[in-house]
Amino acid sequence: MWPPLRHIEKEAISSKVKSYIDELRLIPSPKAYCSFGNKPLREPIFWTGFGVENQGLDGPFDSESDLNDAVIKKCLSSEHLKGKADFFKRHLPLILGSHPPVLTHGDLQRKNILVRIMSDLDIEITFLDWEIAGWYPSYWEYARAILACGRFEDDWNCWVDRYLDPFPNEWIWMHTLMLELWERQQALFEARPQGSPSIAQDCAEAFGADKSYHCPAYFPNHYSSTVVTWEMPKLIQGSTARIIITGNRAAKIYSGNDENFIRECNVLRRLGKHPNVVELLDVQDRTIVLQAGRCLRDILREGDISNEQQEKWLSGLARGLQHMHDNNVLHADLNAANTIVSGDDVAMWIDFGGSQIDDQEALANYDEYSYRPPEYPDPPVSRATDIFAFGCTVFEIETSAPPFYNETKHMSQDGRMSYVEDMCRQRLFPSVENLRFRPIITGCWQGRYESMSDLKQDLNSIGVQRSQPLSWYYFPAMRTAIRNGLGRLWAFCAEQLLRETRQFLGERSG
C-alpha cells in the first residue's frame, strides 16, 4: 500500500513510527546485548543449524566487542567464510564499536507495520513480528531496515532515514556480513530435518505461551511461517506517561511533564521497599522502571474472588496506605485502577505522580469522580480524603464495580459525573446493606476513622469473625441480640415470680 500513498500520509506515518521508536529507545537496557529476560539474541545470523548448540554465539553479550567476536566465530563455523574471518577480525572493531545496547524491534519493514489511517493527521500504527526483538547495538535497527528495502524499487528507504538515525557505514558492513552468512543459513534451511522445530517455535519456548502471533522467518529465496505463542510487550497509555510492560518489569515513560516525573521518583524513594507499594527498580532519563503486575480492576471484572482473597488484598492495601501516611505521603488518587497484584498475589499501590509529600501540594485530586469526597473540590488532599477513597476501593473489591456504577452505567459521561457529585453532596452513598465490609466502608465514608491504624483494627475484627464461623460470641450483633433476649426473659420471670408471691401472701392473710 506504500507507493500510492500521498506525501502528507507518508509524513504522518513516518512521524508516528519515529515517536514509537523514540519510546522504545527510552526503555533502559539490562547493560547487555541480549533478548528479553537476559536471554540469547534471536537474530538469525547467530543461528548455527537445527539441533546444533550455538555454544554462546547468540549471547547474551556484555560488550559490543563480544558480539563482534561471536560474528567472527560464526564465520569460522562456515567453511566458505573461514578465509574471511581474519579480515573481519582486523577491521570490524574500526566500524562496529561504541554502539550502546538499545531496545530494537529487529525487523522494521513495511509488512511488519500495521497502519490505520483515519485522516491525514490521525494515524494509528502497530508493530508486528517481535520474534527477534532485544537489546542490540544502536545501529542494528537501521542496518536491518535498510537491508529489508531489497532493490530500492521505491522511496521507502528515504523514509527509513527519517524515522531511524542513519548509520550508513555500519549498514554497508552489516549488508556484507548478513548476505555472506545467510548463504550458510539457506543451506541449513534446505537440510532441515522433517518435523524439527523452527526458529519461531524456539522463540515461543523462550518467551512462554501467552498470545498468538504470526511470526515469519526469512531466508534467501525461502519463506517459512509458523503461528507461535509468546508474550508481547504491553503498552498502556496513562494521563501523564506511557507504560510498557515486559515480563515482571514496567517502564513508565514520562513525556512533557517533569513535575509528575520528579514527584513520583521522590515519593517512591521516600517510601522505599514495602510489600504493598510498587517497588522502584531504576531511573533513567525520563523513564522509571517499576515492578509489574496485573491491574486489580481488571481482575475484579473477571469475578469469582473468594472472601479470603478479598481480605488478603484489603489487609495489604491498608498496610500500604498506613505506610504512606506514616511517611508523610498522601496518595491523592486511590482507586482500584491504581492498584496492581503481583505474580505472587500481593496487592500494592501504584501511580504516585500526583501524590503529596511533606508540604509539596498534591498534583492530583482523585481523578475518578466516584472516588471523590462529598466536599470535592474544596477540601485539600488529606489523610481523611485518602481514607474516604480507600472506602471506595473496599466497595469495589467486594462488589467488583466502583461506587454508583449500577446507578449510572446507562448515563452519559457528563450525566454520570453530575449524578455522583449530587448524591455525594447529599451524602446519599450506594447501599452497603448486605456487604461483609459494610462497617469499613461506612466508616470511611462517614469520616469515623482518624487514621489507618483505627481502620485496620476493624478490618482485623472482620477477619476474626470469618475465621470463627461456629462461635456466636464473635458476632457483635448476635451477641447483643442474645443478651437482650436473656434480659427480657429474666424480667418476665421476675415479674411472674413477684405476682405469684403477692397472690400467695394475699391468700394467707385472708
mmCIF file with all atom_site columns, C-alpha atoms in Angstrom, residues 267-422:
data_model
loop_
_atom_site.group_PDB
_atom_site.id
_atom_site.type_symbol
_atom_site.label_atom_id
_atom_site.label_alt_id
_atom_site.label_comp_id
_atom_site.label_asym_id
_atom_site.label_entity_id
_atom_site.label_seq_id
_atom_site.pdbx_PDB_ins_code
_atom_site.Cartn_x
_atom_site.Cartn_y
_atom_site.Cartn_z
_atom_site.occupancy
_atom_site.B_iso_or_equiv
_atom_site.pdbx_formal_charge
_atom_site.auth_seq_id
_atom_site.auth_comp_id
_atom_site.auth_asym_id
_atom_site.auth_atom_id
_atom_site.pdbx_PDB_model_num
ATOM 1   C CA . VAL A 1 267 ? 7.736   9.649   46.675 1.00 0.00 ? 267 VAL A CA 1
ATOM 2   C CA . LEU A 1 268 ? 8.908   6.162   45.753 1.00 0.00 ? 268 LEU A CA 1
ATOM 3   C CA . ARG A 1 269 ? 12.366  6.857   47.130 1.00 0.00 ? 269 ARG A CA 1
ATOM 4   C CA . ARG A 1 270 ? 10.792  8.106   50.365 1.00 0.00 ? 270 ARG A CA 1
ATOM 5   C CA . LEU A 1 271 ? 8.568   5.032   50.699 1.00 0.00 ? 271 LEU A CA 1
ATOM 6   C CA . GLY A 1 272 ? 11.424  2.614   49.979 1.00 0.00 ? 272 GLY A CA 1
ATOM 7   C CA . LYS A 1 273 ? 10.787  -1.098  49.756 1.00 0.00 ? 273 LYS A CA 1
ATOM 8   C CA . HIS A 1 274 ? 7.383   -2.098  51.152 1.00 0.00 ? 274 HIS A CA 1
ATOM 9   C CA . PRO A 1 275 ? 5.414   -5.191  50.095 1.00 0.00 ? 275 PRO A CA 1
ATOM 10  C CA . ASN A 1 276 ? 2.267   -3.160  49.358 1.00 0.00 ? 276 ASN A CA 1
ATOM 11  C CA . VAL A 1 277 ? 3.849   -0.248  47.500 1.00 0.00 ? 277 VAL A CA 1
ATOM 12  C CA . VAL A 1 278 ? 5.195   -0.754  43.970 1.00 0.00 ? 278 VAL A CA 1
ATOM 13  C CA . GLU A 1 279 ? 8.971   -1.052  44.004 1.00 0.00 ? 279 GLU A CA 1
ATOM 14  C CA . LEU A 1 280 ? 11.164  1.452   42.165 1.00 0.00 ? 280 LEU A CA 1
ATOM 15  C CA . LEU A 1 281 ? 13.825  -0.585  40.351 1.00 0.00 ? 281 LEU A CA 1
ATOM 16  C CA . ASP A 1 282 ? 15.642  2.017   38.280 1.00 0.00 ? 282 ASP A CA 1
ATOM 17  C CA . VAL A 1 283 ? 15.501  5.571   36.901 1.00 0.00 ? 283 VAL A CA 1
ATOM 18  C CA . GLN A 1 284 ? 16.993  6.525   33.532 1.00 0.00 ? 284 GLN A CA 1
ATOM 19  C CA . ASP A 1 285 ? 16.404  9.850   31.796 1.00 0.00 ? 285 ASP A CA 1
ATOM 20  C CA . ARG A 1 286 ? 12.617  10.360  31.926 1.00 0.00 ? 286 ARG A CA 1
ATOM 21  C CA . THR A 1 287 ? 11.816  6.692   32.476 1.00 0.00 ? 287 THR A CA 1
ATOM 22  C CA . ILE A 1 288 ? 11.209  4.912   35.758 1.00 0.00 ? 288 ILE A CA 1
ATOM 23  C CA . VAL A 1 289 ? 11.377  1.130   35.909 1.00 0.00 ? 289 VAL A CA 1
ATOM 24  C CA . LEU A 1 290 ? 8.892   -0.452  38.298 1.00 0.00 ? 290 LEU A CA 1
ATOM 25  C CA . GLN A 1 291 ? 7.763   -3.834  39.474 1.00 0.00 ? 291 GLN A CA 1
ATOM 26  C CA . ALA A 1 292 ? 4.968   -5.075  37.195 1.00 0.00 ? 292 ALA A CA 1
ATOM 27  C CA . GLY A 1 293 ? 1.652   -6.748  37.994 1.00 0.00 ? 293 GLY A CA 1
ATOM 28  C CA . ARG A 1 294 ? -1.958  -7.094  36.872 1.00 0.00 ? 294 ARG A CA 1
ATOM 29  C CA . CYS A 1 295 ? -4.387  -4.222  37.340 1.00 0.00 ? 295 CYS A CA 1
ATOM 30  C CA . LEU A 1 296 ? -6.711  -5.025  40.249 1.00 0.00 ? 296 LEU A CA 1
ATOM 31  C CA . ARG A 1 297 ? -9.731  -3.584  38.445 1.00 0.00 ? 297 ARG A CA 1
ATOM 32  C CA . ASP A 1 298 ? -9.186  -5.974  35.538 1.00 0.00 ? 298 ASP A CA 1
ATOM 33  C CA . ILE A 1 299 ? -9.003  -8.895  37.960 1.00 0.00 ? 299 ILE A CA 1
ATOM 34  C CA . LEU A 1 300 ? -12.188 -7.820  39.733 1.00 0.00 ? 300 LEU A CA 1
ATOM 35  C CA . ARG A 1 301 ? -14.090 -7.648  36.455 1.00 0.00 ? 301 ARG A CA 1
ATOM 36  C CA . GLU A 1 302 ? -13.327 -11.318 35.910 1.00 0.00 ? 302 GLU A CA 1
ATOM 37  C CA . GLY A 1 303 ? -15.309 -12.034 39.103 1.00 0.00 ? 303 GLY A CA 1
ATOM 38  C CA . ASP A 1 304 ? -15.292 -15.019 41.444 1.00 0.00 ? 304 ASP A CA 1
ATOM 39  C CA . ILE A 1 305 ? -12.992 -13.554 44.126 1.00 0.00 ? 305 ILE A CA 1
ATOM 40  C CA . SER A 1 306 ? -13.123 -15.506 47.400 1.00 0.00 ? 306 SER A CA 1
ATOM 41  C CA . ASN A 1 307 ? -13.645 -13.870 50.809 1.00 0.00 ? 307 ASN A CA 1
ATOM 42  C CA . GLU A 1 308 ? -10.166 -14.918 51.857 1.00 0.00 ? 308 GLU A CA 1
ATOM 43  C CA . GLN A 1 309 ? -8.692  -13.312 48.743 1.00 0.00 ? 309 GLN A CA 1
ATOM 44  C CA . GLN A 1 310 ? -10.549 -10.050 49.364 1.00 0.00 ? 310 GLN A CA 1
ATOM 45  C CA . GLU A 1 311 ? -9.355  -9.925  52.968 1.00 0.00 ? 311 GLU A CA 1
ATOM 46  C CA . LYS A 1 312 ? -5.764  -10.602 51.937 1.00 0.00 ? 312 LYS A CA 1
ATOM 47  C CA . TRP A 1 313 ? -5.737  -7.796  49.374 1.00 0.00 ? 313 TRP A CA 1
ATOM 48  C CA . LEU A 1 314 ? -7.502  -5.309  51.665 1.00 0.00 ? 314 LEU A CA 1
ATOM 49  C CA . SER A 1 315 ? -5.221  -6.040  54.606 1.00 0.00 ? 315 SER A CA 1
ATOM 50  C CA . GLY A 1 316 ? -2.179  -5.499  52.385 1.00 0.00 ? 316 GLY A CA 1
ATOM 51  C CA . LEU A 1 317 ? -3.540  -2.291  50.857 1.00 0.00 ? 317 LEU A CA 1
ATOM 52  C CA . ALA A 1 318 ? -4.404  -0.965  54.328 1.00 0.00 ? 318 ALA A CA 1
ATOM 53  C CA . ARG A 1 319 ? -0.816  -1.596  55.424 1.00 0.00 ? 319 ARG A CA 1
ATOM 54  C CA . GLY A 1 320 ? 0.469   0.115   52.289 1.00 0.00 ? 320 GLY A CA 1
ATOM 55  C CA . LEU A 1 321 ? -1.680  3.216   52.864 1.00 0.00 ? 321 LEU A CA 1
ATOM 56  C CA . GLN A 1 322 ? -0.662  3.399   56.517 1.00 0.00 ? 322 GLN A CA 1
ATOM 57  C CA . HIS A 1 323 ? 2.984   3.209   55.398 1.00 0.00 ? 323 HIS A CA 1
ATOM 58  C CA . MET A 1 324 ? 2.386   6.186   53.101 1.00 0.00 ? 324 MET A CA 1
ATOM 59  C CA . HIS A 1 325 ? 0.729   8.258   55.827 1.00 0.00 ? 325 HIS A CA 1
ATOM 60  C CA . ASP A 1 326 ? 3.425   7.348   58.360 1.00 0.00 ? 326 ASP A CA 1
ATOM 61  C CA . ASN A 1 327 ? 5.992   8.718   55.882 1.00 0.00 ? 327 ASN A CA 1
ATOM 62  C CA . ASN A 1 328 ? 4.074   11.964  55.304 1.00 0.00 ? 328 ASN A CA 1
ATOM 63  C CA . VAL A 1 329 ? 2.824   10.958  51.848 1.00 0.00 ? 329 VAL A CA 1
ATOM 64  C CA . LEU A 1 330 ? -0.775  11.355  50.641 1.00 0.00 ? 330 LEU A CA 1
ATOM 65  C CA . HIS A 1 331 ? -1.602  9.372   47.535 1.00 0.00 ? 331 HIS A CA 1
ATOM 66  C CA . ALA A 1 332 ? -4.365  11.718  46.264 1.00 0.00 ? 332 ALA A CA 1
ATOM 67  C CA . ASP A 1 333 ? -5.710  9.290   43.640 1.00 0.00 ? 333 ASP A CA 1
ATOM 68  C CA . LEU A 1 334 ? -6.532  5.985   45.327 1.00 0.00 ? 334 LEU A CA 1
ATOM 69  C CA . ASN A 1 335 ? -8.711  3.615   43.308 1.00 0.00 ? 335 ASN A CA 1
ATOM 70  C CA . ALA A 1 336 ? -8.724  0.026   42.085 1.00 0.00 ? 336 ALA A CA 1
ATOM 71  C CA . ALA A 1 337 ? -7.140  1.043   38.769 1.00 0.00 ? 337 ALA A CA 1
ATOM 72  C CA . ASN A 1 338 ? -4.126  2.386   40.675 1.00 0.00 ? 338 ASN A CA 1
ATOM 73  C CA . THR A 1 339 ? -3.612  -0.959  42.358 1.00 0.00 ? 339 THR A CA 1
ATOM 74  C CA . ILE A 1 340 ? -1.795  -3.966  40.935 1.00 0.00 ? 340 ILE A CA 1
ATOM 75  C CA . VAL A 1 341 ? -1.466  -7.576  42.050 1.00 0.00 ? 341 VAL A CA 1
ATOM 76  C CA . SER A 1 342 ? 1.998   -9.082  41.672 1.00 0.00 ? 342 SER A CA 1
ATOM 77  C CA . GLY A 1 343 ? 2.800   -12.549 40.409 1.00 0.00 ? 343 GLY A CA 1
ATOM 78  C CA . ASP A 1 344 ? 2.918   -13.862 43.977 1.00 0.00 ? 344 ASP A CA 1
ATOM 79  C CA . ASP A 1 345 ? -0.579  -12.443 44.671 1.00 0.00 ? 345 ASP A CA 1
ATOM 80  C CA . VAL A 1 346 ? 0.384   -9.346  46.676 1.00 0.00 ? 346 VAL A CA 1
ATOM 81  C CA . ALA A 1 347 ? -1.714  -6.195  46.197 1.00 0.00 ? 347 ALA A CA 1
ATOM 82  C CA . MET A 1 348 ? 0.188   -2.913  46.015 1.00 0.00 ? 348 MET A CA 1
ATOM 83  C CA . TRP A 1 349 ? -0.443  0.762   45.293 1.00 0.00 ? 349 TRP A CA 1
ATOM 84  C CA . ILE A 1 350 ? 0.964   2.416   42.162 1.00 0.00 ? 350 ILE A CA 1
ATOM 85  C CA . ASP A 1 351 ? 0.911   5.811   40.401 1.00 0.00 ? 351 ASP A CA 1
ATOM 86  C CA . PHE A 1 352 ? 2.445   8.399   42.718 1.00 0.00 ? 352 PHE A CA 1
ATOM 87  C CA . GLY A 1 353 ? 2.997   11.118  40.108 1.00 0.00 ? 353 GLY A CA 1
ATOM 88  C CA . GLY A 1 354 ? 0.283   13.298  41.654 1.00 0.00 ? 354 GLY A CA 1
ATOM 89  C CA . SER A 1 355 ? 0.877   12.488  45.329 1.00 0.00 ? 355 SER A CA 1
ATOM 90  C CA . GLN A 1 356 ? 1.574   14.978  48.101 1.00 0.00 ? 356 GLN A CA 1
ATOM 91  C CA . ILE A 1 357 ? 4.826   14.704  50.033 1.00 0.00 ? 357 ILE A CA 1
ATOM 92  C CA . ASP A 1 358 ? 5.613   16.852  53.067 1.00 0.00 ? 358 ASP A CA 1
ATOM 93  C CA . ASP A 1 359 ? 4.494   20.417  52.282 1.00 0.00 ? 359 ASP A CA 1
ATOM 94  C CA . GLN A 1 360 ? 4.538   19.943  48.482 1.00 0.00 ? 360 GLN A CA 1
ATOM 95  C CA . GLU A 1 361 ? 0.898   20.137  47.390 1.00 0.00 ? 361 GLU A CA 1
ATOM 96  C CA . ALA A 1 362 ? -0.659  17.212  45.565 1.00 0.00 ? 362 ALA A CA 1
ATOM 97  C CA . LEU A 1 363 ? -0.666  17.372  41.770 1.00 0.00 ? 363 LEU A CA 1
ATOM 98  C CA . ALA A 1 364 ? -3.783  15.183  41.587 1.00 0.00 ? 364 ALA A CA 1
ATOM 99  C CA . ASN A 1 365 ? -7.137  15.261  43.344 1.00 0.00 ? 365 ASN A CA 1
ATOM 100 C CA . TYR A 1 366 ? -8.931  11.918  42.928 1.00 0.00 ? 366 TYR A CA 1
ATOM 101 C CA . ASP A 1 367 ? -9.373  11.889  39.166 1.00 0.00 ? 367 ASP A CA 1
ATOM 102 C CA . GLU A 1 368 ? -12.123 9.255   39.339 1.00 0.00 ? 368 GLU A CA 1
ATOM 103 C CA . TYR A 1 369 ? -15.297 11.112  40.300 1.00 0.00 ? 369 TYR A CA 1
ATOM 104 C CA . SER A 1 370 ? -16.810 8.053   42.016 1.00 0.00 ? 370 SER A CA 1
ATOM 105 C CA . TYR A 1 371 ? -13.890 8.146   44.489 1.00 0.00 ? 371 TYR A CA 1
ATOM 106 C CA . ARG A 1 372 ? -14.108 11.835  45.383 1.00 0.00 ? 372 ARG A CA 1
ATOM 107 C CA . PRO A 1 373 ? -15.174 13.009  48.850 1.00 0.00 ? 373 PRO A CA 1
ATOM 108 C CA . PRO A 1 374 ? -18.511 14.888  49.178 1.00 0.00 ? 374 PRO A CA 1
ATOM 109 C CA . GLU A 1 375 ? -16.806 18.263  49.607 1.00 0.00 ? 375 GLU A CA 1
ATOM 110 C CA . TYR A 1 376 ? -14.823 17.973  46.327 1.00 0.00 ? 376 TYR A CA 1
ATOM 111 C CA . PRO A 1 377 ? -13.144 20.094  45.020 1.00 0.00 ? 377 PRO A CA 1
ATOM 112 C CA . ASP A 1 378 ? -12.954 22.372  48.071 1.00 0.00 ? 378 ASP A CA 1
ATOM 113 C CA . PRO A 1 379 ? -11.122 20.311  50.690 1.00 0.00 ? 379 PRO A CA 1
ATOM 114 C CA . PRO A 1 380 ? -7.378  19.957  50.238 1.00 0.00 ? 380 PRO A CA 1
ATOM 115 C CA . VAL A 1 381 ? -5.963  16.476  49.920 1.00 0.00 ? 381 VAL A CA 1
ATOM 116 C CA . SER A 1 382 ? -5.597  14.964  53.392 1.00 0.00 ? 382 SER A CA 1
ATOM 117 C CA . ARG A 1 383 ? -5.494  11.692  55.251 1.00 0.00 ? 383 ARG A CA 1
ATOM 118 C CA . ALA A 1 384 ? -9.278  11.925  55.530 1.00 0.00 ? 384 ALA A CA 1
ATOM 119 C CA . THR A 1 385 ? -9.726  12.188  51.740 1.00 0.00 ? 385 THR A CA 1
ATOM 120 C CA . ASP A 1 386 ? -7.329  9.273   51.214 1.00 0.00 ? 386 ASP A CA 1
ATOM 121 C CA . ILE A 1 387 ? -9.307  7.202   53.726 1.00 0.00 ? 387 ILE A CA 1
ATOM 122 C CA . PHE A 1 388 ? -12.580 8.141   52.011 1.00 0.00 ? 388 PHE A CA 1
ATOM 123 C CA . ALA A 1 389 ? -11.160 6.879   48.714 1.00 0.00 ? 389 ALA A CA 1
ATOM 124 C CA . PHE A 1 390 ? -9.910  3.741   50.460 1.00 0.00 ? 390 PHE A CA 1
ATOM 125 C CA . GLY A 1 391 ? -13.524 3.017   51.447 1.00 0.00 ? 391 GLY A CA 1
ATOM 126 C CA . CYS A 1 392 ? -14.478 3.303   47.765 1.00 0.00 ? 392 CYS A CA 1
ATOM 127 C CA . THR A 1 393 ? -11.713 0.827   46.941 1.00 0.00 ? 393 THR A CA 1
ATOM 128 C CA . VAL A 1 394 ? -13.081 -1.594  49.545 1.00 0.00 ? 394 VAL A CA 1
ATOM 129 C CA . PHE A 1 395 ? -16.545 -1.203  47.964 1.00 0.00 ? 395 PHE A CA 1
ATOM 130 C CA . GLU A 1 396 ? -15.145 -2.024  44.504 1.00 0.00 ? 396 GLU A CA 1
ATOM 131 C CA . ILE A 1 397 ? -13.199 -5.033  45.770 1.00 0.00 ? 397 ILE A CA 1
ATOM 132 C CA . GLU A 1 398 ? -16.324 -6.532  47.333 1.00 0.00 ? 398 GLU A CA 1
ATOM 133 C CA . THR A 1 399 ? -18.805 -5.640  44.546 1.00 0.00 ? 399 THR A CA 1
ATOM 134 C CA . SER A 1 400 ? -16.392 -5.735  41.540 1.00 0.00 ? 400 SER A CA 1
ATOM 135 C CA . ALA A 1 401 ? -17.615 -2.278  40.462 1.00 0.00 ? 401 ALA A CA 1
ATOM 136 C CA . PRO A 1 402 ? -16.882 1.325   41.552 1.00 0.00 ? 402 PRO A CA 1
ATOM 137 C CA . PRO A 1 403 ? -19.437 3.179   43.704 1.00 0.00 ? 403 PRO A CA 1
ATOM 138 C CA . PHE A 1 404 ? -22.580 4.278   41.782 1.00 0.00 ? 404 PHE A CA 1
ATOM 139 C CA . TYR A 1 405 ? -21.682 2.063   38.814 1.00 0.00 ? 405 TYR A CA 1
ATOM 140 C CA . ASN A 1 406 ? -25.046 0.287   38.660 1.00 0.00 ? 406 ASN A CA 1
ATOM 141 C CA . GLU A 1 407 ? -26.966 3.551   39.065 1.00 0.00 ? 407 GLU A CA 1
ATOM 142 C CA . THR A 1 408 ? -25.069 5.349   36.297 1.00 0.00 ? 408 THR A CA 1
ATOM 143 C CA . LYS A 1 409 ? -23.934 2.700   33.789 1.00 0.00 ? 409 LYS A CA 1
ATOM 144 C CA . HIS A 1 410 ? -26.526 3.783   31.201 1.00 0.00 ? 410 HIS A CA 1
ATOM 145 C CA . MET A 1 411 ? -25.825 7.517   31.559 1.00 0.00 ? 411 MET A CA 1
ATOM 146 C CA . SER A 1 412 ? -23.514 9.719   29.518 1.00 0.00 ? 412 SER A CA 1
ATOM 147 C CA . GLN A 1 413 ? -20.137 10.720  30.937 1.00 0.00 ? 413 GLN A CA 1
ATOM 148 C CA . ASP A 1 414 ? -21.414 14.164  31.981 1.00 0.00 ? 414 ASP A CA 1
ATOM 149 C CA . GLY A 1 415 ? -24.598 12.631  33.358 1.00 0.00 ? 415 GLY A CA 1
ATOM 150 C CA . ARG A 1 416 ? -22.681 10.151  35.488 1.00 0.00 ? 416 ARG A CA 1
ATOM 151 C CA . MET A 1 417 ? -20.414 12.817  36.922 1.00 0.00 ? 417 MET A CA 1
ATOM 152 C CA . SER A 1 418 ? -23.308 15.148  37.727 1.00 0.00 ? 418 SER A CA 1
ATOM 153 C CA . TYR A 1 419 ? -25.306 12.348  39.371 1.00 0.00 ? 419 TYR A CA 1
ATOM 154 C CA . VAL A 1 420 ? -22.415 11.152  41.532 1.00 0.00 ? 420 VAL A CA 1
ATOM 155 C CA . GLU A 1 421 ? -21.460 14.657  42.658 1.00 0.00 ? 421 GLU A CA 1
ATOM 156 C CA . ASP A 1 422 ? -25.086 15.466  43.547 1.00 0.00 ? 422 ASP A CA 1
#
